[in-house]
Amino acid sequence: MSLEELAVVRQLLAGLVTEEARSLEDFRTSYDEAGKAFGLPEGVTVTPVSAGGVPGEWLAPAAGASKRVLLYLHGGGYALGSLDSHRHLAARTALALNGRVLLIDYRRSPEHPFPAAVDDALAAYRGLIETGIDPAMLAVAGDSAGGGLTVAVLLAARDAGLGLPAAAVCISPWANLENIGASYSAKVNVDPMVRHADLELWTAAYLGTSTPRRMPLASPVYADLKGLPPFLIQVGSSEVLLSDSHLLADRLKEAGVSVDLQVWPNMIHVWHWFAPVLSEGREAIEQMADFLDTKLE
């Protein structure tokens, strides 16, 4: 990572993560506007779609894609994030995979608390299966809260008797809504993206006061993970959520699930999002595509 790239990333973050009091709508707007400002890479088509009744977009190489399909679940603490914030990331992933990426606009908290996000992700996944997409050509991925949601939707699909995808990718997953772990204190001064106080706010908005934090579909590190497909977990060494990735990888291994945990030196939370200005972001997306190349038929 060059000093120039790092300076650009920090400048972007200065506008997104501030100490001043801001409303939820302010956070949502600034996140979406920052994502849209990146623009789309050349050679990508965007097609609005209803996936199992959930609004979304297909992103695909304009020159034609393989039969591979990736369902992508955006991050944002279950309260932020949208098609606008993550369209650029999904588009780059579609190009790297040479396949179609379905980015969905699942319902967010606090307007729609748990399990709305899981229900929407499952509806979209079921919709893909019912339209005839072969699970052997299908993967699920997500970042941050979308990483935890990736595990949750696979659990929900498994328990509903649906065919499971060939692989899953979790980017900097928020998979333990107890918000505890060694990295929560060890990385507090090096991760400019995630603050413990914000995680507590998002947890309260998503779970309310009656849903236990260890609910398996909210904190999948406490779920029975048996029978899930192979996983790739990508996380930065400078992340507050580093502990979540280690714990999730350990729990997957204990359940007999194949998992490749990649800890990227010096990287911050969901550095992939900064791919337009950060070379490591582009490299991580390519490695994600390489992993999926080995799993999708």
PDB file of C-alpha atoms in Angstrom:
ATOM      1  CA  MET A   1       0.000   0.000   0.000  1.00  0.00           C
ATOM      2  CA  SER A   2       1.553   3.288  -1.084  1.00  0.00           C
ATOM      3  CA  LEU A   3       1.540   6.345   1.166  1.00  0.00           C
ATOM      4  CA  GLU A   4      -0.557   8.123  -1.444  1.00  0.00           C
ATOM      5  CA  GLU A   5      -3.205   5.382  -1.408  1.00  0.00           C
ATOM      6  CA  LEU A   6      -3.290   5.395   2.380  1.00  0.00           C
ATOM      7  CA  ALA A   7      -3.747   9.166   2.449  1.00  0.00           C
ATOM      8  CA  VAL A   8      -6.706   8.930   0.079  1.00  0.00           C
ATOM      9  CA  VAL A   9      -8.348   6.203   2.183  1.00  0.00           C
ATOM     10  CA  ARG A  10      -7.945   8.189   5.388  1.00  0.00           C
ATOM     11  CA  GLN A  11      -9.367  11.281   3.716  1.00  0.00           C
ATOM     12  CA  LEU A  12     -12.432   9.324   2.657  1.00  0.00           C
ATOM     13  CA  LEU A  13     -12.838   7.909   6.147  1.00  0.00           C
ATOM     14  CA  ALA A  14     -12.637  11.354   7.706  1.00  0.00           C
ATOM     15  CA  GLY A  15     -15.930  12.160   6.028  1.00  0.00           C
ATOM     16  CA  LEU A  16     -17.604   8.895   6.948  1.00  0.00           C
ATOM     17  CA  VAL A  17     -16.510   8.239  10.532  1.00  0.00           C
ATOM     18  CA  THR A  18     -16.599  11.306  12.774  1.00  0.00           C
ATOM     19  CA  GLU A  19     -16.981  12.002  16.480  1.00  0.00           C
ATOM     20  CA  GLU A  20     -19.745  14.548  16.016  1.00  0.00           C
ATOM     21  CA  ALA A  21     -23.355  13.606  16.656  1.00  0.00           C
ATOM     22  CA  ARG A  22     -25.099  12.649  13.447  1.00  0.00           C
ATOM     23  CA  SER A  23     -28.450  11.099  12.667  1.00  0.00           C
ATOM     24  CA  LEU A  24     -28.905   7.652  11.213  1.00  0.00           C
ATOM     25  CA  GLU A  25     -30.087   9.197   7.968  1.00  0.00           C
ATOM     26  CA  ASP A  26     -26.928  11.324   7.827  1.00  0.00           C
ATOM     27  CA  PHE A  27     -24.802   8.203   8.179  1.00  0.00           C
ATOM     28  CA  ARG A  28     -26.819   6.390   5.530  1.00  0.00           C
ATOM     29  CA  THR A  29     -26.596   9.293   3.097  1.00  0.00           C
ATOM     30  CA  SER A  30     -22.853   9.829   3.500  1.00  0.00           C
ATOM     31  CA  TYR A  31     -22.150   6.103   3.109  1.00  0.00           C
ATOM     32  CA  ASP A  32     -24.260   5.871  -0.037  1.00  0.00           C
ATOM     33  CA  GLU A  33     -22.803   9.026  -1.546  1.00  0.00           C
ATOM     34  CA  ALA A  34     -19.255   7.837  -0.918  1.00  0.00           C
ATOM     35  CA  GLY A  35     -20.003   4.522  -2.602  1.00  0.00           C
ATOM     36  CA  LYS A  36     -21.609   6.197  -5.599  1.00  0.00           C
ATOM     37  CA  ALA A  37     -18.675   8.590  -5.922  1.00  0.00           C
ATOM     38  CA  PHE A  38     -16.370   5.692  -6.731  1.00  0.00           C
ATOM     39  CA  GLY A  39     -18.364   5.034  -9.884  1.00  0.00           C
ATOM     40  CA  LEU A  40     -18.440   1.737 -11.737  1.00  0.00           C
ATOM     41  CA  PRO A  41     -15.566   0.041 -13.518  1.00  0.00           C
ATOM     42  CA  GLU A  42     -15.924  -0.117 -17.290  1.00  0.00           C
ATOM     43  CA  GLY A  43     -17.578  -3.126 -18.853  1.00  0.00           C
ATOM     44  CA  VAL A  44     -20.335  -3.816 -16.322  1.00  0.00           C
ATOM     45  CA  THR A  45     -24.090  -3.912 -16.872  1.00  0.00           C
ATOM     46  CA  VAL A  46     -26.551  -3.131 -14.079  1.00  0.00           C
ATOM     47  CA  THR A  47     -30.067  -4.581 -14.217  1.00  0.00           C
ATOM     48  CA  PRO A  48     -32.699  -3.917 -11.511  1.00  0.00           C
ATOM     49  CA  VAL A  49     -34.480  -7.047 -10.345  1.00  0.00           C
ATOM     50  CA  SER A  50     -36.873  -8.408  -7.740  1.00  0.00           C
ATOM     51  CA  ALA A  51     -35.228 -11.473  -6.215  1.00  0.00           C
ATOM     52  CA  GLY A  52     -37.813 -13.498  -4.343  1.00  0.00           C
ATOM     53  CA  GLY A  53     -39.658 -10.254  -3.692  1.00  0.00           C
ATOM     54  CA  VAL A  54     -36.515  -8.462  -2.465  1.00  0.00           C
ATOM     55  CA  PRO A  55     -35.285  -5.489  -4.524  1.00  0.00           C
ATOM     56  CA  GLY A  56     -31.820  -5.826  -5.969  1.00  0.00           C
ATOM     57  CA  GLU A  57     -29.572  -5.528  -8.980  1.00  0.00           C
ATOM     58  CA  TRP A  58     -27.759  -7.913 -11.261  1.00  0.00           C
ATOM     59  CA  LEU A  59     -24.218  -6.805 -12.039  1.00  0.00           C
ATOM     60  CA  ALA A  60     -22.493  -8.654 -14.853  1.00  0.00           C
ATOM     61  CA  PRO A  61     -19.675  -8.280 -17.381  1.00  0.00           C
ATOM     62  CA  ALA A  62     -21.036  -6.498 -20.427  1.00  0.00           C
ATOM     63  CA  ALA A  63     -19.086  -8.836 -22.701  1.00  0.00           C
ATOM     64  CA  GLY A  64     -20.980 -11.819 -21.347  1.00  0.00           C
ATOM     65  CA  ALA A  65     -20.629 -13.850 -18.163  1.00  0.00           C
ATOM     66  CA  SER A  66     -20.147 -17.473 -17.266  1.00  0.00           C
ATOM     67  CA  LYS A  67     -22.935 -19.354 -15.511  1.00  0.00           C
ATOM     68  CA  ARG A  68     -21.445 -18.554 -12.109  1.00  0.00           C
ATOM     69  CA  VAL A  69     -23.670 -16.597  -9.728  1.00  0.00           C
ATOM     70  CA  LEU A  70     -22.776 -14.813  -6.493  1.00  0.00           C
ATOM     71  CA  LEU A  71     -25.372 -13.538  -4.036  1.00  0.00           C
ATOM     72  CA  TYR A  72     -23.777 -10.534  -2.311  1.00  0.00           C
ATOM     73  CA  LEU A  73     -24.944  -9.183   1.066  1.00  0.00           C
ATOM     74  CA  HIS A  74     -23.718  -5.680   1.849  1.00  0.00           C
ATOM     75  CA  GLY A  75     -22.413  -4.516   5.207  1.00  0.00           C
ATOM     76  CA  GLY A  76     -23.368  -1.555   7.340  1.00  0.00           C
ATOM     77  CA  GLY A  77     -24.259  -2.848  10.795  1.00  0.00           C
ATOM     78  CA  TYR A  78     -27.693  -4.001   9.569  1.00  0.00           C
ATOM     79  CA  ALA A  79     -28.676  -0.305   9.682  1.00  0.00           C
ATOM     80  CA  LEU A  80     -26.567   1.262   6.905  1.00  0.00           C
ATOM     81  CA  GLY A  81     -25.568   0.253   3.406  1.00  0.00           C
ATOM     82  CA  SER A  82     -27.569  -0.166   0.232  1.00  0.00           C
ATOM     83  CA  LEU A  83     -27.292  -0.802  -3.475  1.00  0.00           C
ATOM     84  CA  ASP A  84     -25.683   2.630  -3.813  1.00  0.00           C
ATOM     85  CA  SER A  85     -22.998   2.042  -1.193  1.00  0.00           C
ATOM     86  CA  HIS A  86     -21.888  -1.340  -2.541  1.00  0.00           C
ATOM     87  CA  ARG A  87     -22.616  -1.278  -6.259  1.00  0.00           C
ATOM     88  CA  HIS A  88     -18.982  -0.508  -7.111  1.00  0.00           C
ATOM     89  CA  LEU A  89     -17.717  -3.411  -4.989  1.00  0.00           C
ATOM     90  CA  ALA A  90     -20.235  -5.868  -6.455  1.00  0.00           C
ATOM     91  CA  ALA A  91     -19.334  -4.696  -9.976  1.00  0.00           C
ATOM     92  CA  ARG A  92     -15.614  -5.297  -9.469  1.00  0.00           C
ATOM     93  CA  THR A  93     -16.401  -8.713  -8.044  1.00  0.00           C
ATOM     94  CA  ALA A  94     -18.505  -9.591 -11.095  1.00  0.00           C
ATOM     95  CA  LEU A  95     -15.613  -8.712 -13.385  1.00  0.00           C
ATOM     96  CA  ALA A  96     -13.081 -10.666 -11.324  1.00  0.00           C
ATOM     97  CA  LEU A  97     -15.380 -13.695 -11.186  1.00  0.00           C
ATOM     98  CA  ASN A  98     -16.543 -13.351 -14.792  1.00  0.00           C
ATOM     99  CA  GLY A  99     -19.986 -14.116 -13.457  1.00  0.00           C
ATOM    100  CA  ARG A 100     -23.215 -12.479 -12.370  1.00  0.00           C
ATOM    101  CA  VAL A 101     -23.498 -10.873  -8.938  1.00  0.00           C
ATOM    102  CA  LEU A 102     -26.874 -10.326  -7.312  1.00  0.00           C
ATOM    103  CA  LEU A 103     -26.688  -7.419  -4.861  1.00  0.00           C
ATOM    104  CA  ILE A 104     -29.825  -7.191  -2.731  1.00  0.00           C
ATOM    105  CA  ASP A 105     -31.347  -4.314  -0.776  1.00  0.00           C
ATOM    106  CA  TYR A 106     -32.459  -6.214   2.316  1.00  0.00           C
ATOM    107  CA  ARG A 107     -34.509  -4.429   4.979  1.00  0.00           C
ATOM    108  CA  ARG A 108     -32.524  -2.535   7.596  1.00  0.00           C
ATOM    109  CA  SER A 109     -32.883  -1.848  11.291  1.00  0.00           C
ATOM    110  CA  PRO A 110     -34.180  -0.221  13.380  1.00  0.00           C
ATOM    111  CA  GLU A 111     -37.204   0.057  11.072  1.00  0.00           C
ATOM    112  CA  HIS A 112     -36.992  -3.675  10.397  1.00  0.00           C
ATOM    113  CA  PRO A 113     -35.159  -5.486  13.210  1.00  0.00           C
ATOM    114  CA  PHE A 114     -33.973  -9.095  13.354  1.00  0.00           C
ATOM    115  CA  PRO A 115     -34.828 -11.385  11.625  1.00  0.00           C
ATOM    116  CA  ALA A 116     -35.871  -9.178   8.679  1.00  0.00           C
ATOM    117  CA  ALA A 117     -32.409  -9.179   7.080  1.00  0.00           C
ATOM    118  CA  VAL A 118     -32.170 -12.973   7.356  1.00  0.00           C
ATOM    119  CA  ASP A 119     -35.676 -13.416   5.974  1.00  0.00           C
ATOM    120  CA  ASP A 120     -34.878 -11.212   2.970  1.00  0.00           C
ATOM    121  CA  ALA A 121     -31.551 -12.901   2.271  1.00  0.00           C
ATOM    122  CA  LEU A 122     -33.233 -16.305   2.446  1.00  0.00           C
ATOM    123  CA  ALA A 123     -36.048 -15.147   0.144  1.00  0.00           C
ATOM    124  CA  ALA A 124     -33.508 -13.942  -2.414  1.00  0.00           C
ATOM    125  CA  TYR A 125     -31.523 -17.178  -2.144  1.00  0.00           C
ATOM    126  CA  ARG A 126     -34.665 -19.272  -2.491  1.00  0.00           C
ATOM    127  CA  GLY A 127     -35.633 -17.179  -5.502  1.00  0.00           C
ATOM    128  CA  LEU A 128     -32.336 -17.970  -7.199  1.00  0.00           C
ATOM    129  CA  ILE A 129     -32.829 -21.690  -6.632  1.00  0.00           C
ATOM    130  CA  GLU A 130     -36.433 -21.587  -7.839  1.00  0.00           C
ATOM    131  CA  THR A 131     -35.412 -19.851 -11.076  1.00  0.00           C
ATOM    132  CA  GLY A 132     -33.275 -22.878 -11.881  1.00  0.00           C
ATOM    133  CA  ILE A 133     -29.794 -21.764 -10.820  1.00  0.00           C
ATOM    134  CA  ASP A 134     -27.704 -24.802  -9.993  1.00  0.00           C
ATOM    135  CA  PRO A 135     -26.334 -24.583  -6.421  1.00  0.00           C
ATOM    136  CA  ALA A 136     -23.062 -25.983  -7.777  1.00  0.00           C
ATOM    137  CA  MET A 137     -22.690 -22.724  -9.717  1.00  0.00           C
ATOM    138  CA  LEU A 138     -23.776 -20.516  -6.821  1.00  0.00           C
ATOM    139  CA  ALA A 139     -21.914 -18.825  -3.945  1.00  0.00           C
ATOM    140  CA  VAL A 140     -22.843 -16.369  -1.208  1.00  0.00           C
ATOM    141  CA  ALA A 141     -20.628 -13.552   0.066  1.00  0.00           C
ATOM    142  CA  GLY A 142     -20.885 -10.485   2.248  1.00  0.00           C
ATOM    143  CA  ASP A 143     -18.883  -7.931   4.197  1.00  0.00           C
ATOM    144  CA  SER A 144     -19.083  -6.903   7.867  1.00  0.00           C
ATOM    145  CA  ALA A 145     -22.716  -7.397   8.939  1.00  0.00           C
ATOM    146  CA  GLY A 146     -23.202  -8.944   5.503  1.00  0.00           C
ATOM    147  CA  GLY A 147     -20.494 -11.441   6.416  1.00  0.00           C
ATOM    148  CA  GLY A 148     -22.417 -12.549   9.482  1.00  0.00           C
ATOM    149  CA  LEU A 149     -25.581 -12.554   7.376  1.00  0.00           C
ATOM    150  CA  THR A 150     -23.839 -14.806   4.853  1.00  0.00           C
ATOM    151  CA  VAL A 151     -23.433 -17.495   7.509  1.00  0.00           C
ATOM    152  CA  ALA A 152     -26.960 -16.932   8.802  1.00  0.00           C
ATOM    153  CA  VAL A 153     -28.614 -17.352   5.408  1.00  0.00           C
ATOM    154  CA  LEU A 154     -26.725 -20.591   4.800  1.00  0.00           C
ATOM    155  CA  LEU A 155     -27.953 -21.892   8.156  1.00  0.00           C
ATOM    156  CA  ALA A 156     -31.506 -20.848   7.299  1.00  0.00           C
ATOM    157  CA  ALA A 157     -31.265 -22.457   3.851  1.00  0.00           C
ATOM    158  CA  ARG A 158     -29.866 -25.664   5.319  1.00  0.00           C
ATOM    159  CA  ASP A 159     -32.627 -25.861   7.922  1.00  0.00           C
ATOM    160  CA  ALA A 160     -35.256 -25.144   5.237  1.00  0.00           C
ATOM    161  CA  GLY A 161     -34.015 -28.090   3.195  1.00  0.00           C
ATOM    162  CA  LEU A 162     -32.730 -26.004   0.308  1.00  0.00           C
ATOM    163  CA  GLY A 163     -29.713 -27.006  -1.719  1.00  0.00           C
ATOM    164  CA  LEU A 164     -26.638 -25.226  -0.377  1.00  0.00           C
ATOM    165  CA  PRO A 165     -24.250 -23.183  -2.532  1.00  0.00           C
ATOM    166  CA  ALA A 166     -20.823 -24.417  -3.536  1.00  0.00           C
ATOM    167  CA  ALA A 167     -18.945 -21.874  -1.414  1.00  0.00           C
ATOM    168  CA  ALA A 168     -19.175 -18.809   0.810  1.00  0.00           C
ATOM    169  CA  VAL A 169     -16.967 -15.773   1.400  1.00  0.00           C
ATOM    170  CA  CYS A 170     -16.970 -13.602   4.516  1.00  0.00           C
ATOM    171  CA  ILE A 171     -15.159 -10.260   4.327  1.00  0.00           C
ATOM    172  CA  SER A 172     -14.351  -8.794   7.766  1.00  0.00           C
ATOM    173  CA  PRO A 173     -17.419 -10.564   9.193  1.00  0.00           C
ATOM    174  CA  TRP A 174     -19.346  -9.224  12.175  1.00  0.00           C
ATOM    175  CA  ALA A 175     -20.393 -12.634  13.424  1.00  0.00           C
ATOM    176  CA  ASN A 176     -20.604 -12.198  17.191  1.00  0.00           C
ATOM    177  CA  LEU A 177     -23.073  -9.564  18.369  1.00  0.00           C
ATOM    178  CA  GLU A 178     -21.841  -9.940  21.924  1.00  0.00           C
ATOM    179  CA  ASN A 179     -19.115  -7.575  20.668  1.00  0.00           C
ATOM    180  CA  ILE A 180     -16.340  -9.145  22.683  1.00  0.00           C
ATOM    181  CA  GLY A 181     -12.869 -10.414  21.781  1.00  0.00           C
ATOM    182  CA  ALA A 182      -9.212  -9.566  22.242  1.00  0.00           C
ATOM    183  CA  SER A 183      -9.079  -7.362  19.150  1.00  0.00           C
ATOM    184  CA  TYR A 184     -11.903  -5.139  20.388  1.00  0.00           C
ATOM    185  CA  SER A 185      -9.423  -3.471  22.741  1.00  0.00           C
ATOM    186  CA  ALA A 186      -6.130  -4.326  21.033  1.00  0.00           C
ATOM    187  CA  LYS A 187      -7.080  -2.710  17.705  1.00  0.00           C
ATOM    188  CA  VAL A 188      -9.146   0.213  18.971  1.00  0.00           C
ATOM    189  CA  ASN A 189      -6.476   2.755  18.056  1.00  0.00           C
ATOM    190  CA  VAL A 190      -5.538   1.305  14.654  1.00  0.00           C
ATOM    191  CA  ASP A 191      -8.918   0.574  13.025  1.00  0.00           C
ATOM    192  CA  PRO A 192     -10.437   3.844  11.752  1.00  0.00           C
ATOM    193  CA  MET A 193     -13.577   2.131  10.467  1.00  0.00           C
ATOM    194  CA  VAL A 194     -15.157   0.373  13.455  1.00  0.00           C
ATOM    195  CA  ARG A 195     -15.769   1.633  16.971  1.00  0.00           C
ATOM    196  CA  HIS A 196     -17.131  -0.442  19.826  1.00  0.00           C
ATOM    197  CA  ALA A 197     -19.721   2.209  20.678  1.00  0.00           C
ATOM    198  CA  ASP A 198     -21.086   2.064  17.127  1.00  0.00           C
ATOM    199  CA  LEU A 199     -21.303  -1.733  17.265  1.00  0.00           C
ATOM    200  CA  GLU A 200     -23.348  -1.460  20.428  1.00  0.00           C
ATOM    201  CA  LEU A 201     -25.718   1.003  18.763  1.00  0.00           C
ATOM    202  CA  TRP A 202     -26.176  -1.230  15.718  1.00  0.00           C
ATOM    203  CA  THR A 203     -26.685  -4.289  17.937  1.00  0.00           C
ATOM    204  CA  ALA A 204     -29.415  -2.551  19.927  1.00  0.00           C
ATOM    205  CA  ALA A 205     -31.081  -1.372  16.729  1.00  0.00           C
ATOM    206  CA  TYR A 206     -31.007  -4.848  15.181  1.00  0.00           C
ATOM    207  CA  LEU A 207     -31.843  -7.042  18.175  1.00  0.00           C
ATOM    208  CA  GLY A 208     -33.857  -4.721  20.385  1.00  0.00           C
ATOM    209  CA  THR A 209     -34.214  -5.717  24.022  1.00  0.00           C
ATOM    210  CA  SER A 210     -35.820  -9.151  23.708  1.00  0.00           C
ATOM    211  CA  THR A 211     -33.585 -11.029  21.254  1.00  0.00           C
ATOM    212  CA  PRO A 212     -30.557 -12.693  22.920  1.00  0.00           C
ATOM    213  CA  ARG A 213     -27.195 -11.660  21.510  1.00  0.00           C
ATOM    214  CA  ARG A 214     -26.254 -15.329  21.129  1.00  0.00           C
ATOM    215  CA  MET A 215     -29.234 -16.059  18.870  1.00  0.00           C
ATOM    216  CA  PRO A 216     -27.600 -18.311  16.227  1.00  0.00           C
ATOM    217  CA  LEU A 217     -28.975 -16.441  13.205  1.00  0.00           C
ATOM    218  CA  ALA A 218     -27.734 -13.143  14.684  1.00  0.00           C
ATOM    219  CA  SER A 219     -24.406 -14.365  16.085  1.00  0.00           C
ATOM    220  CA  PRO A 220     -23.619 -17.405  13.930  1.00  0.00           C
ATOM    221  CA  VAL A 221     -20.422 -18.227  15.847  1.00  0.00           C
ATOM    222  CA  TYR A 222     -22.844 -19.794  18.358  1.00  0.00           C
ATOM    223  CA  ALA A 223     -24.748 -21.827  15.762  1.00  0.00           C
ATOM    224  CA  ASP A 224     -24.470 -25.459  14.746  1.00  0.00           C
ATOM    225  CA  LEU A 225     -22.364 -24.992  11.608  1.00  0.00           C
ATOM    226  CA  LYS A 226     -22.305 -28.598  10.440  1.00  0.00           C
ATOM    227  CA  GLY A 227     -22.926 -29.258   6.766  1.00  0.00           C
ATOM    228  CA  LEU A 228     -22.055 -25.816   5.454  1.00  0.00           C
ATOM    229  CA  PRO A 229     -20.014 -25.378   2.247  1.00  0.00           C
ATOM    230  CA  PRO A 230     -16.323 -24.329   2.115  1.00  0.00           C
ATOM    231  CA  PHE A 231     -15.563 -20.825   3.363  1.00  0.00           C
ATOM    232  CA  LEU A 232     -13.036 -18.128   2.625  1.00  0.00           C
ATOM    233  CA  ILE A 233     -12.668 -15.518   5.368  1.00  0.00           C
ATOM    234  CA  GLN A 234     -10.687 -12.371   4.595  1.00  0.00           C
ATOM    235  CA  VAL A 235      -9.878  -9.978   7.441  1.00  0.00           C
ATOM    236  CA  GLY A 236      -7.311  -7.255   8.095  1.00  0.00           C
ATOM    237  CA  SER A 237      -4.754  -7.498  10.867  1.00  0.00           C
ATOM    238  CA  SER A 238      -5.682  -3.966  12.009  1.00  0.00           C
ATOM    239  CA  GLU A 239      -9.377  -4.682  12.520  1.00  0.00           C
ATOM    240  CA  VAL A 240     -11.389  -4.358  15.701  1.00  0.00           C
ATOM    241  CA  LEU A 241     -13.384  -7.344  14.371  1.00  0.00           C
ATOM    242  CA  LEU A 242     -10.322  -9.554  13.869  1.00  0.00           C
ATOM    243  CA  SER A 243     -11.424 -11.699  16.824  1.00  0.00           C
ATOM    244  CA  ASP A 244     -14.739 -12.454  15.114  1.00  0.00           C
ATOM    245  CA  SER A 245     -12.952 -13.919  12.095  1.00  0.00           C
ATOM    246  CA  HIS A 246     -10.698 -16.115  14.205  1.00  0.00           C
ATOM    247  CA  LEU A 247     -13.637 -17.341  16.281  1.00  0.00           C
ATOM    248  CA  LEU A 248     -15.789 -18.010  13.208  1.00  0.00           C
ATOM    249  CA  ALA A 249     -12.949 -19.919  11.527  1.00  0.00           C
ATOM    250  CA  ASP A 250     -12.415 -22.007  14.668  1.00  0.00           C
ATOM    251  CA  ARG A 251     -16.113 -22.836  14.961  1.00  0.00           C
ATOM    252  CA  LEU A 252     -16.315 -23.814  11.287  1.00  0.00           C
ATOM    253  CA  LYS A 253     -13.311 -26.114  11.654  1.00  0.00           C
ATOM    254  CA  GLU A 254     -14.837 -27.679  14.769  1.00  0.00           C
ATOM    255  CA  ALA A 255     -17.961 -28.412  12.704  1.00  0.00           C
ATOM    256  CA  GLY A 256     -15.919 -30.107   9.993  1.00  0.00           C
ATOM    257  CA  VAL A 257     -16.324 -27.272   7.482  1.00  0.00           C
ATOM    258  CA  SER A 258     -13.411 -26.397   5.206  1.00  0.00           C
ATOM    259  CA  VAL A 259     -12.257 -22.819   5.860  1.00  0.00           C
ATOM    260  CA  ASP A 260      -9.431 -20.676   4.518  1.00  0.00           C
ATOM    261  CA  LEU A 261      -8.720 -17.768   6.892  1.00  0.00           C
ATOM    262  CA  GLN A 262      -6.672 -14.976   5.298  1.00  0.00           C
ATOM    263  CA  VAL A 263      -5.364 -12.260   7.618  1.00  0.00           C
ATOM    264  CA  TRP A 264      -4.094  -9.369   5.492  1.00  0.00           C
ATOM    265  CA  PRO A 265      -1.260  -7.377   7.098  1.00  0.00           C
ATOM    266  CA  ASN A 266      -2.116  -3.788   8.074  1.00  0.00           C
ATOM    267  CA  MET A 267      -5.518  -3.838   6.395  1.00  0.00           C
ATOM    268  CA  ILE A 268      -8.541  -2.142   7.938  1.00  0.00           C
ATOM    269  CA  HIS A 269     -12.192  -3.135   8.003  1.00  0.00           C
ATOM    270  CA  VAL A 270     -13.535  -4.140   4.553  1.00  0.00           C
ATOM    271  CA  TRP A 271     -10.580  -2.667   2.675  1.00  0.00           C
ATOM    272  CA  HIS A 272     -12.105  -4.173  -0.479  1.00  0.00           C
ATOM    273  CA  TRP A 273     -14.588  -1.267  -0.428  1.00  0.00           C
ATOM    274  CA  PHE A 274     -11.678   1.066  -1.225  1.00  0.00           C
ATOM    275  CA  ALA A 275     -10.573  -0.962  -4.262  1.00  0.00           C
ATOM    276  CA  PRO A 276     -10.844   2.018  -6.659  1.00  0.00           C
ATOM    277  CA  VAL A 277      -8.037   3.745  -4.733  1.00  0.00           C
ATOM    278  CA  LEU A 278      -6.363   0.895  -2.831  1.00  0.00           C
ATOM    279  CA  SER A 279      -4.319  -1.781  -4.587  1.00  0.00           C
ATOM    280  CA  GLU A 280      -4.767  -4.284  -1.733  1.00  0.00           C
ATOM    281  CA  GLY A 281      -8.515  -3.945  -2.181  1.00  0.00           C
ATOM    282  CA  ARG A 282      -8.223  -4.964  -5.809  1.00  0.00           C
ATOM    283  CA  GLU A 283      -5.882  -7.829  -4.915  1.00  0.00           C
ATOM    284  CA  ALA A 284      -8.260  -9.147  -2.253  1.00  0.00           C
ATOM    285  CA  ILE A 285     -11.164  -9.167  -4.717  1.00  0.00           C
ATOM    286  CA  GLU A 286      -9.022 -11.111  -7.192  1.00  0.00           C
ATOM    287  CA  GLN A 287      -8.102 -13.649  -4.500  1.00  0.00           C
ATOM    288  CA  MET A 288     -11.767 -14.010  -3.609  1.00  0.00           C
ATOM    289  CA  ALA A 289     -12.492 -14.750  -7.270  1.00  0.00           C
ATOM    290  CA  ASP A 290      -9.603 -17.236  -7.364  1.00  0.00           C
ATOM    291  CA  PHE A 291     -11.088 -19.079  -4.381  1.00  0.00           C
ATOM    292  CA  LEU A 292     -14.500 -19.221  -6.032  1.00  0.00           C
ATOM    293  CA  ASP A 293     -12.875 -20.461  -9.269  1.00  0.00           C
ATOM    294  CA  THR A 294     -11.807 -23.588  -7.364  1.00  0.00           C
ATOM    295  CA  LYS A 295     -15.285 -24.225  -5.929  1.00  0.00           C
ATOM    296  CA  LEU A 296     -17.811 -23.335  -8.611  1.00  0.00           C
ATOM    297  CA  GLU A 297     -18.276 -25.811 -11.437  1.00  0.00           C
TER     298      GLU A 297
END
